[in-house]
Amino acid sequence: MPKLSSFIGIFLLVFAMLIWGSSFVALKFAMKDLGEYTVIFFRMLIASLCFIYFIKDFSKYEFTKKDKKLILLLAIFEPCLYFIFEAKALLYTSASQAGVITSMMPLITAFFAGYFLKEIISKQLLLGSLLAMVGVIWLSVNASASSSAPDPLLGNFLEFCAMVCGTGYTIVTRYLVDKFSPLFITAMQAFIGAVFFFPFFIYELNVKALNFTFEGVASLFYLGVVVTLCGYGLYNFALTKIEASKAAMFINLIPIFTLILAFLFLGEKLSFQELIACAVILSGVVFSQIKIRRKKELKFDISGSFYFCFCFCYSFSYGKRGFAYF
């Protein structure tokens, strides 16, 4: 049942993107009272404790040298480097802007696949990537500094670096899912991540005043159980049902979910220029992936996608007044 399998994969990916979109909000809540590395360590630790029950099932696997190298490479990409960049990014930029930067991941994935897997990079992809990159630069340069986003330019650049790491994770995972279960891959990420971030936690424990409030602890458990365990588990399982290149396209949903959740829970709003920049980014991503048959359709797709992206972002930044654009 190929169609049913694809449908299941799509459903799981959408749900995973919703969970990942909420992670930016949860990280913002957690890092109000705790250090960024402390948050990541406990996120990995809590997830690891959840996987202890499955250790007996994991013992059935046999590992080759290549398997060990791929697992190590996977963990270096994500969670290690990815979370270092993302946690630092959220110290300098807003959850909304960080979520929008994630829409660049499908484009980065396509370029990596073209270089390492020798896949064809079309002119359409190049044009869409250029448009999206212009939007990212525009968003970062025109972003307004605030108490929650003191240096958006630096924060957005760090989030972009996290997306590069996420791309490496996606490509490596596609190799591993042929032999290992999604549950095992997610567990290895959690175990290695907990060990890797433990020294960082000890360092912060000695140099920072950590305040374990109820809100902070609740955010840690949400990040550890729901985002790490469920989110990555769903994504890894979906990769057994759908190709990595197609799965990467669903990353475009993260900024949509993040904008909604950041507006609802953090009260974040974007300026008019930032909204246009967001629309340019999302339009570039959409344009790079649509199927073009005639020039008339091309014009409609570009203008239509830009208008929708702009109106959507505006609506969730300015509340009821914004919905008038629809």
Tab-separated table of C-alpha atoms in Angstrom:
chain	number	residue	atom	x	y	z
A	1	MET	CA	0.000	0.000	0.000
A	2	PRO	CA	2.421	2.725	-1.211
A	3	LYS	CA	-0.218	5.475	-1.076
A	4	LEU	CA	-1.277	4.601	2.475
A	5	SER	CA	2.359	4.477	3.539
A	6	SER	CA	2.978	7.944	2.061
A	7	PHE	CA	-0.158	9.309	3.727
A	8	ILE	CA	1.007	8.001	7.106
A	9	GLY	CA	4.418	9.552	6.533
A	10	ILE	CA	2.861	12.924	5.653
A	11	PHE	CA	0.597	12.878	8.719
A	12	LEU	CA	3.517	12.050	11.024
A	13	LEU	CA	5.666	14.786	9.480
A	14	VAL	CA	2.981	17.455	9.930
A	15	PHE	CA	2.522	16.470	13.576
A	16	ALA	CA	6.302	16.437	14.100
A	17	MET	CA	6.575	19.938	12.599
A	18	LEU	CA	3.884	21.201	14.998
A	19	ILE	CA	5.842	19.785	17.909
A	20	TRP	CA	9.123	21.244	16.640
A	21	GLY	CA	7.476	24.612	16.031
A	22	SER	CA	6.439	24.661	19.684
A	23	SER	CA	10.023	23.919	20.779
A	24	PHE	CA	11.101	27.521	20.090
A	25	VAL	CA	8.437	28.769	22.499
A	26	ALA	CA	9.304	26.140	25.119
A	27	LEU	CA	13.013	27.004	24.864
A	28	LYS	CA	12.241	30.681	25.398
A	29	PHE	CA	10.262	29.819	28.525
A	30	ALA	CA	12.949	27.480	29.876
A	31	MET	CA	15.860	29.860	29.244
A	32	LYS	CA	14.219	32.661	31.214
A	33	ASP	CA	15.385	30.994	34.435
A	34	LEU	CA	17.984	28.447	33.314
A	35	GLY	CA	21.191	28.516	31.270
A	36	GLU	CA	20.955	27.396	27.660
A	37	TYR	CA	23.249	24.385	28.146
A	38	THR	CA	21.430	23.369	31.313
A	39	VAL	CA	18.189	23.338	29.340
A	40	ILE	CA	19.688	21.186	26.586
A	41	PHE	CA	21.335	18.766	29.037
A	42	PHE	CA	18.124	18.117	30.980
A	43	ARG	CA	16.214	17.859	27.724
A	44	MET	CA	18.564	15.070	26.615
A	45	LEU	CA	18.673	13.477	30.076
A	46	ILE	CA	14.889	13.318	30.434
A	47	ALA	CA	14.584	11.817	26.957
A	48	SER	CA	17.332	9.284	27.765
A	49	LEU	CA	15.506	8.145	30.902
A	50	CYS	CA	12.434	7.484	28.780
A	51	PHE	CA	14.497	5.201	26.531
A	52	ILE	CA	15.951	3.047	29.314
A	53	TYR	CA	12.904	0.788	29.049
A	54	PHE	CA	13.891	-0.078	25.453
A	55	ILE	CA	17.579	-0.862	26.054
A	56	LYS	CA	16.927	-4.617	25.958
A	57	ASP	CA	15.368	-4.284	22.504
A	58	PHE	CA	18.355	-2.257	21.288
A	59	SER	CA	20.807	-5.024	22.202
A	60	LYS	CA	19.693	-7.065	19.156
A	61	TYR	CA	21.534	-4.759	16.758
A	62	GLU	CA	24.981	-5.550	15.407
A	63	PHE	CA	27.203	-2.655	14.430
A	64	THR	CA	29.784	-2.383	11.690
A	65	LYS	CA	32.518	0.259	11.698
A	66	LYS	CA	30.519	2.189	9.119
A	67	ASP	CA	27.419	2.074	11.338
A	68	LYS	CA	29.353	3.467	14.301
A	69	LYS	CA	30.795	6.276	12.186
A	70	LEU	CA	27.364	7.209	10.825
A	71	ILE	CA	25.783	7.184	14.289
A	72	LEU	CA	28.592	9.365	15.629
A	73	LEU	CA	28.270	11.715	12.662
A	74	LEU	CA	24.510	11.862	13.182
A	75	ALA	CA	24.954	12.832	16.834
A	76	ILE	CA	27.574	15.475	15.997
A	77	PHE	CA	25.163	17.102	13.567
A	78	GLU	CA	22.194	16.738	15.879
A	79	PRO	CA	21.847	17.087	18.831
A	80	CYS	CA	25.394	18.338	19.552
A	81	LEU	CA	26.124	21.155	17.097
A	82	TYR	CA	22.495	21.784	16.188
A	83	PHE	CA	21.412	22.553	19.756
A	84	ILE	CA	24.493	24.622	20.514
A	85	PHE	CA	23.652	26.889	17.582
A	86	GLU	CA	19.912	26.954	18.233
A	87	ALA	CA	20.157	27.609	21.975
A	88	LYS	CA	22.585	30.465	21.361
A	89	ALA	CA	20.381	31.776	18.548
A	90	LEU	CA	17.354	32.103	20.832
A	91	LEU	CA	19.394	34.219	23.238
A	92	TYR	CA	19.751	36.868	20.522
A	93	THR	CA	16.667	36.595	18.299
A	94	SER	CA	12.934	36.042	18.712
A	95	ALA	CA	11.195	32.678	18.459
A	96	SER	CA	9.241	33.975	15.457
A	97	GLN	CA	12.324	34.939	13.453
A	98	ALA	CA	14.165	31.743	14.372
A	99	GLY	CA	11.162	29.763	13.180
A	100	VAL	CA	11.175	31.580	9.835
A	101	ILE	CA	14.891	30.849	9.331
A	102	THR	CA	14.094	27.120	9.555
A	103	SER	CA	12.326	27.401	6.185
A	104	MET	CA	15.801	27.551	4.618
A	105	MET	CA	16.504	23.921	5.531
A	106	PRO	CA	14.858	22.342	2.429
A	107	LEU	CA	17.009	24.516	0.174
A	108	ILE	CA	20.172	23.691	2.083
A	109	THR	CA	19.231	19.995	1.970
A	110	ALA	CA	18.830	20.175	-1.812
A	111	PHE	CA	22.303	21.690	-2.239
A	112	PHE	CA	23.893	19.112	0.067
A	113	ALA	CA	22.125	16.339	-1.850
A	114	GLY	CA	23.411	17.817	-5.097
A	115	TYR	CA	26.986	17.840	-3.819
A	116	PHE	CA	27.127	14.549	-1.903
A	117	LEU	CA	24.447	12.498	-3.684
A	118	LYS	CA	25.009	14.029	-7.139
A	119	GLU	CA	21.374	15.073	-7.471
A	120	ILE	CA	20.548	17.701	-10.118
A	121	ILE	CA	20.317	21.316	-8.927
A	122	SER	CA	17.868	23.152	-11.214
A	123	LYS	CA	17.859	26.823	-12.158
A	124	GLN	CA	14.519	27.084	-10.399
A	125	LEU	CA	16.117	25.889	-7.176
A	126	LEU	CA	18.963	28.380	-7.553
A	127	LEU	CA	16.550	31.270	-8.153
A	128	GLY	CA	14.328	30.257	-5.251
A	129	SER	CA	17.355	29.918	-2.979
A	130	LEU	CA	18.625	33.357	-3.978
A	131	LEU	CA	15.196	34.871	-3.263
A	132	ALA	CA	14.984	33.147	0.122
A	133	MET	CA	18.532	34.215	1.036
A	134	VAL	CA	17.689	37.842	0.197
A	135	GLY	CA	14.713	37.516	2.539
A	136	VAL	CA	16.875	36.088	5.338
A	137	ILE	CA	19.379	38.946	5.036
A	138	TRP	CA	16.547	41.483	4.884
A	139	LEU	CA	14.850	39.972	7.929
A	140	SER	CA	18.086	39.964	9.931
A	141	VAL	CA	19.258	43.476	8.991
A	142	ASN	CA	15.876	45.125	9.574
A	143	ALA	CA	15.005	43.204	12.731
A	144	SER	CA	14.344	45.424	15.727
A	145	ALA	CA	16.346	44.707	18.873
A	146	SER	CA	14.372	44.100	22.064
A	147	SER	CA	14.834	42.633	25.521
A	148	SER	CA	13.976	39.165	24.189
A	149	ALA	CA	15.954	39.630	20.951
A	150	PRO	CA	19.003	41.853	21.664
A	151	ASP	CA	20.930	40.971	18.467
A	152	PRO	CA	18.643	39.479	15.772
A	153	LEU	CA	21.356	39.540	13.094
A	154	LEU	CA	23.656	37.296	15.134
A	155	GLY	CA	20.771	35.136	16.338
A	156	ASN	CA	19.450	34.531	12.837
A	157	PHE	CA	22.925	33.641	11.588
A	158	LEU	CA	23.311	31.082	14.393
A	159	GLU	CA	19.898	29.632	13.553
A	160	PHE	CA	21.001	29.347	9.928
A	161	CYS	CA	24.070	27.391	11.103
A	162	ALA	CA	21.710	25.105	13.027
A	163	MET	CA	19.804	24.461	9.788
A	164	VAL	CA	23.044	23.400	8.086
A	165	CYS	CA	23.554	20.872	10.878
A	166	GLY	CA	19.930	19.767	10.559
A	167	THR	CA	20.533	19.096	6.878
A	168	GLY	CA	23.463	16.821	7.690
A	169	TYR	CA	21.283	15.022	10.225
A	170	THR	CA	18.530	14.443	7.640
A	171	ILE	CA	20.890	12.976	5.047
A	172	VAL	CA	22.694	10.699	7.525
A	173	THR	CA	19.396	9.505	9.023
A	174	ARG	CA	18.226	8.380	5.609
A	175	TYR	CA	21.160	5.929	5.506
A	176	LEU	CA	20.577	4.658	9.044
A	177	VAL	CA	16.825	3.987	8.813
A	178	ASP	CA	17.510	1.152	6.369
A	179	LYS	CA	19.048	-0.865	9.212
A	180	PHE	CA	17.996	0.684	12.527
A	181	SER	CA	14.568	1.517	13.917
A	182	PRO	CA	13.521	5.177	14.326
A	183	LEU	CA	13.199	4.545	18.081
A	184	PHE	CA	16.820	3.391	18.297
A	185	ILE	CA	18.123	6.350	16.283
A	186	THR	CA	16.224	8.807	18.497
A	187	ALA	CA	17.511	7.049	21.625
A	188	MET	CA	21.125	7.259	20.439
A	189	GLN	CA	20.699	10.981	19.854
A	190	ALA	CA	19.390	11.410	23.393
A	191	PHE	CA	22.102	9.263	25.049
A	192	ILE	CA	24.991	10.864	23.194
A	193	GLY	CA	23.483	14.323	23.678
A	194	ALA	CA	23.172	13.835	27.446
A	195	VAL	CA	26.831	12.780	27.714
A	196	PHE	CA	28.016	15.574	25.420
A	197	PHE	CA	26.178	18.382	27.231
A	198	PHE	CA	26.908	17.181	30.791
A	199	PRO	CA	30.244	19.104	31.055
A	200	PHE	CA	28.482	22.233	29.766
A	201	PHE	CA	25.855	21.833	32.496
A	202	ILE	CA	28.551	21.480	35.183
A	203	TYR	CA	30.206	24.639	33.881
A	204	GLU	CA	26.962	26.634	34.019
A	205	LEU	CA	26.205	25.250	37.471
A	206	ASN	CA	29.393	26.886	38.738
A	207	VAL	CA	29.192	30.218	36.913
A	208	LYS	CA	25.458	30.980	36.686
A	209	ALA	CA	22.609	31.294	39.163
A	210	LEU	CA	20.100	28.689	38.000
A	211	ASN	CA	16.482	29.093	39.085
A	212	PHE	CA	14.436	25.898	38.728
A	213	THR	CA	10.921	27.374	38.633
A	214	PHE	CA	7.784	25.367	37.894
A	215	GLU	CA	7.519	26.983	34.454
A	216	GLY	CA	11.150	26.169	33.683
A	217	VAL	CA	10.925	22.556	34.872
A	218	ALA	CA	7.649	22.005	33.008
A	219	SER	CA	9.307	23.336	29.846
A	220	LEU	CA	12.226	20.926	30.363
A	221	PHE	CA	9.902	17.922	30.583
A	222	TYR	CA	7.971	19.122	27.530
A	223	LEU	CA	11.217	19.483	25.569
A	224	GLY	CA	12.570	16.149	26.775
A	225	VAL	CA	9.483	13.978	26.427
A	226	VAL	CA	7.274	15.594	23.785
A	227	VAL	CA	9.745	17.432	21.522
A	228	THR	CA	12.738	15.083	21.699
A	229	LEU	CA	11.057	11.717	22.232
A	230	CYS	CA	7.854	12.215	20.250
A	231	GLY	CA	9.042	14.810	17.718
A	232	TYR	CA	12.225	13.059	16.630
A	233	GLY	CA	10.581	9.652	16.909
A	234	LEU	CA	7.791	10.702	14.552
A	235	TYR	CA	10.239	12.326	12.121
A	236	ASN	CA	12.586	9.343	12.051
A	237	PHE	CA	9.682	6.928	11.587
A	238	ALA	CA	8.294	9.114	8.787
A	239	LEU	CA	11.629	8.787	6.971
A	240	THR	CA	10.881	5.082	6.609
A	241	LYS	CA	7.722	6.019	4.673
A	242	ILE	CA	8.900	8.960	2.585
A	243	GLU	CA	12.116	10.130	0.904
A	244	ALA	CA	14.468	12.481	2.782
A	245	SER	CA	14.205	15.177	0.083
A	246	LYS	CA	10.405	15.188	0.344
A	247	ALA	CA	10.502	15.052	4.142
A	248	ALA	CA	12.712	18.162	4.222
A	249	MET	CA	9.946	20.120	2.446
A	250	PHE	CA	7.736	19.779	5.531
A	251	ILE	CA	10.222	21.903	7.485
A	252	ASN	CA	8.404	24.821	5.810
A	253	LEU	CA	5.540	24.227	8.251
A	254	ILE	CA	7.714	25.030	11.281
A	255	PRO	CA	7.733	28.830	10.765
A	256	ILE	CA	3.956	28.788	10.295
A	257	PHE	CA	3.398	26.908	13.542
A	258	THR	CA	6.035	28.980	15.341
A	259	LEU	CA	4.459	32.293	14.288
A	260	ILE	CA	1.084	31.115	15.601
A	261	LEU	CA	2.422	29.755	18.898
A	262	ALA	CA	4.818	32.678	19.515
A	263	PHE	CA	1.919	35.091	19.019
A	264	LEU	CA	-0.386	33.111	21.323
A	265	PHE	CA	2.055	32.332	24.151
A	266	LEU	CA	4.833	34.945	23.899
A	267	GLY	CA	2.929	37.863	22.392
A	268	GLU	CA	5.621	38.321	19.725
A	269	LYS	CA	4.869	40.636	16.801
A	270	LEU	CA	6.844	41.427	13.653
A	271	SER	CA	7.322	44.852	12.090
A	272	PHE	CA	5.973	45.600	8.603
A	273	GLN	CA	9.414	45.219	6.979
A	274	GLU	CA	10.033	41.973	8.872
A	275	LEU	CA	6.700	40.635	7.606
A	276	ILE	CA	7.681	41.396	4.003
A	277	ALA	CA	11.044	39.683	4.576
A	278	CYS	CA	9.257	36.601	5.974
A	279	ALA	CA	6.989	36.521	2.914
A	280	VAL	CA	10.043	36.771	0.614
A	281	ILE	CA	11.741	33.845	2.406
A	282	LEU	CA	8.695	31.573	2.298
A	283	SER	CA	7.947	32.558	-1.319
A	284	GLY	CA	11.501	31.651	-2.337
A	285	VAL	CA	11.148	28.262	-0.676
A	286	VAL	CA	7.754	27.610	-2.293
A	287	PHE	CA	8.993	28.759	-5.719
A	288	SER	CA	12.025	26.457	-5.540
A	289	GLN	CA	9.777	23.422	-5.093
A	290	ILE	CA	6.677	24.045	-7.232
A	291	LYS	CA	6.206	22.343	-10.593
A	292	ILE	CA	6.273	24.825	-13.473
A	293	ARG	CA	4.475	24.003	-16.719
A	294	ARG	CA	3.721	27.361	-18.337
A	295	LYS	CA	4.888	30.900	-17.823
A	296	LYS	CA	1.407	32.000	-16.810
A	297	GLU	CA	1.355	29.440	-14.032
A	298	LEU	CA	4.778	30.606	-12.894
A	299	LYS	CA	3.575	34.182	-12.492
A	300	PHE	CA	0.504	33.079	-10.576
A	301	ASP	CA	2.429	30.801	-8.225
A	302	ILE	CA	5.036	33.394	-7.285
A	303	SER	CA	2.625	36.266	-6.688
A	304	GLY	CA	0.024	34.050	-5.047
A	305	SER	CA	2.445	32.413	-2.646
A	306	PHE	CA	3.987	35.788	-1.730
A	307	TYR	CA	0.572	37.329	-1.038
A	308	PHE	CA	-0.571	34.397	1.084
A	309	CYS	CA	2.671	34.253	3.087
A	310	PHE	CA	2.569	37.988	3.747
A	311	CYS	CA	-1.091	38.004	4.809
A	312	PHE	CA	-0.612	34.992	7.052
A	313	CYS	CA	2.390	36.508	8.853
A	314	TYR	CA	0.621	39.865	9.168
A	315	SER	CA	-2.484	38.266	10.644
A	316	PHE	CA	-0.636	36.571	13.465
A	317	SER	CA	1.488	39.625	14.217
A	318	TYR	CA	-1.354	42.127	14.439
A	319	GLY	CA	-4.281	40.011	15.624
A	320	LYS	CA	-7.808	40.674	14.403
A	321	ARG	CA	-6.730	43.777	12.465
A	322	GLY	CA	-4.387	41.602	10.440
A	323	PHE	CA	-7.103	39.194	9.320
A	324	ALA	CA	-8.663	42.001	7.287
A	325	TYR	CA	-6.017	41.244	4.659
A	326	PHE	CA	-7.746	37.946	3.941
